[in-house]
Coordinates of C-alpha atoms in Angstrom, one line a residue:
X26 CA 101.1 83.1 114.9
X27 CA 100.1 86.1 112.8
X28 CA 96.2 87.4 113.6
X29 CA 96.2 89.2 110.0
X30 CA 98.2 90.1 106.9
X31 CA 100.3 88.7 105.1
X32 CA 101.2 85.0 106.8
X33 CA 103.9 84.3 103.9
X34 CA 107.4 83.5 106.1
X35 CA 109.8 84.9 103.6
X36 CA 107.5 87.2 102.2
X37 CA 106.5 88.6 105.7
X38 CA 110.5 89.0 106.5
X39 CA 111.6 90.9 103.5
X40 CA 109.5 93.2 103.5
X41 CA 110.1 93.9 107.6
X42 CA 113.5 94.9 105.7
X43 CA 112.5 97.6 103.3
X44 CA 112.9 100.8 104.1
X45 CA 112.0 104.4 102.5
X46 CA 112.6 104.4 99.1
X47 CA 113.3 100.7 98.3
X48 CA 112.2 99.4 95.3
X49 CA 109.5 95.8 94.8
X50 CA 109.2 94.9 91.4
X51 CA 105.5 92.7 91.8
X52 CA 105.6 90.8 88.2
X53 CA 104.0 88.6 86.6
X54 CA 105.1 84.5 86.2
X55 CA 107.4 85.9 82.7
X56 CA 109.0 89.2 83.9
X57 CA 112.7 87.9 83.8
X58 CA 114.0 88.1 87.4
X59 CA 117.3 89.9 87.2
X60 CA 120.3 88.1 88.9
X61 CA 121.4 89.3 92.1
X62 CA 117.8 90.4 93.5
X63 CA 116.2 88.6 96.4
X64 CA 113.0 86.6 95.3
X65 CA 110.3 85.6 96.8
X66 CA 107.8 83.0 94.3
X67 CA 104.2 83.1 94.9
X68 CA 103.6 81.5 91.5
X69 CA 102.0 78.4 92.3
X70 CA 100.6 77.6 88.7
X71 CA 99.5 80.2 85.6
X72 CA 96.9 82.3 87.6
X73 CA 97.5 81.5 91.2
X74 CA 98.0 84.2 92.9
X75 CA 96.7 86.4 90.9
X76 CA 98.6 89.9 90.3
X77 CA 95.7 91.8 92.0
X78 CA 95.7 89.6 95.0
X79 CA 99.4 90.4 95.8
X80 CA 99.0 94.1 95.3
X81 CA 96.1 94.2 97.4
X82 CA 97.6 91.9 100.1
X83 CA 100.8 94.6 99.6
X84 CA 99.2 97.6 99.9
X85 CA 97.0 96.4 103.2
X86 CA 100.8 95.8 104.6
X87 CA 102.9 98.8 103.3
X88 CA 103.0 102.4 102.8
X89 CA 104.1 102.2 98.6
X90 CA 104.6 106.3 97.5
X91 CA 104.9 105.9 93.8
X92 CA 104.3 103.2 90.9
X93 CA 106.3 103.1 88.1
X94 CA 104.6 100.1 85.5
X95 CA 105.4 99.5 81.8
X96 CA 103.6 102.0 79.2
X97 CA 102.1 99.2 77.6
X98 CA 100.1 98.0 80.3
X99 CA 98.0 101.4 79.6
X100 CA 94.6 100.1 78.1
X101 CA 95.4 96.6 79.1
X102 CA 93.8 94.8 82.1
X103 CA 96.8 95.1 84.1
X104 CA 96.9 98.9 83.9
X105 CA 93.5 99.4 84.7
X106 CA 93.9 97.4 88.5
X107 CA 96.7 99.3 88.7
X108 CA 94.9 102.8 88.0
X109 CA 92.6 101.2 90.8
X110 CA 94.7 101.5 93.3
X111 CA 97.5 103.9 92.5
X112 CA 97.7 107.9 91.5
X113 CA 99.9 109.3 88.8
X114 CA 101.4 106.4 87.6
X115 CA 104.5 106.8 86.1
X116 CA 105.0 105.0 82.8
X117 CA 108.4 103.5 81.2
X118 CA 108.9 101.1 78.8
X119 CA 109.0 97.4 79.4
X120 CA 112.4 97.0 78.2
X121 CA 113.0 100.3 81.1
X122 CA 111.2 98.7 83.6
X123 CA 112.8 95.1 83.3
X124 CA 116.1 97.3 83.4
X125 CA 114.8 98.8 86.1
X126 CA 114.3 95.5 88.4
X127 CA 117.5 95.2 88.8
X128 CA 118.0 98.3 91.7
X129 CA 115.0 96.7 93.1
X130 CA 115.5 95.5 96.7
X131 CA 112.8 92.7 96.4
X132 CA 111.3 91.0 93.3
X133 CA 107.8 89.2 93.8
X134 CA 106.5 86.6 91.3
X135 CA 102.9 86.1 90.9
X136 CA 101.5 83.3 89.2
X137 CA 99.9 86.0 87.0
X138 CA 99.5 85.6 83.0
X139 CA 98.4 88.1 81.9
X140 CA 100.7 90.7 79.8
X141 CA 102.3 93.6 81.0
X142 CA 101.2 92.4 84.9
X143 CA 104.2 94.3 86.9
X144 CA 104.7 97.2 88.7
X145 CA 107.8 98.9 90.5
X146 CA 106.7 100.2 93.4
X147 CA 108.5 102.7 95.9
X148 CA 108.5 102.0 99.3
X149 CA 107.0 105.4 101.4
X150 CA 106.8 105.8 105.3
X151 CA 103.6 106.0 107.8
X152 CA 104.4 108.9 109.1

């Protein structure tokens, strides 16, 4: 059994398969998921886990090089925990970024509900 991190099974296993430059779309419980992508669905019910929770979880796993989110999140909550724990975010539009998720390698729901609550980020290396 896992000591620490993330202790999700199919979570856990596709993200052992990313690799530099991948994308994971982490959205929120209404970001369409685009057909095609594998999923892995957090969303338990409207709040649970929140969107903050997974990216924290995420970032305590991964190495993540770049953020792209949707320019609307800017002055709304979920820009503001992104700005927490990402530099020079890049900004799209929503319709972009939902075009977007479909070159993404991994799309996570969160049971999150709050708009604009995704982000694509961009898989880096440790060393």
């Amino acid at each position: 059994m896992k000591r620490t991190g993330i202790l999700n099974a199919d979570l856990c296993g596709a993200l052992a398969r990313l690799g530099h430059t991948d994308l994971v779309l982490v959205a929120d419980c209404g970001m369409p998921i685009p057909a095609g992508v594998p999923v892995v669905d957090l969303a338990l019910v409207h709040g649970i886990p929140r969107f903050e929770q997974v990216l924290d979880a995420l970032t305590s796993d991964m190495v993540f090089q770049h953020c792209i989110a949707a320019e609307e999140a800017k002055g709304a909550p979920a820009g503001a925990w992104l700005a927490e724990r990402f530099d020079g975010i890049e900004y799209i539009s929503h319709e972009d970024l939902k075009a977007l998720s479909a070159s993404a390698k991994l799309f996570i729901r969160t049971g999150e509900a709050t708009p604009y609550a995704n982000a694509a980020l961009v898989c880096g290396v440790s060393f």
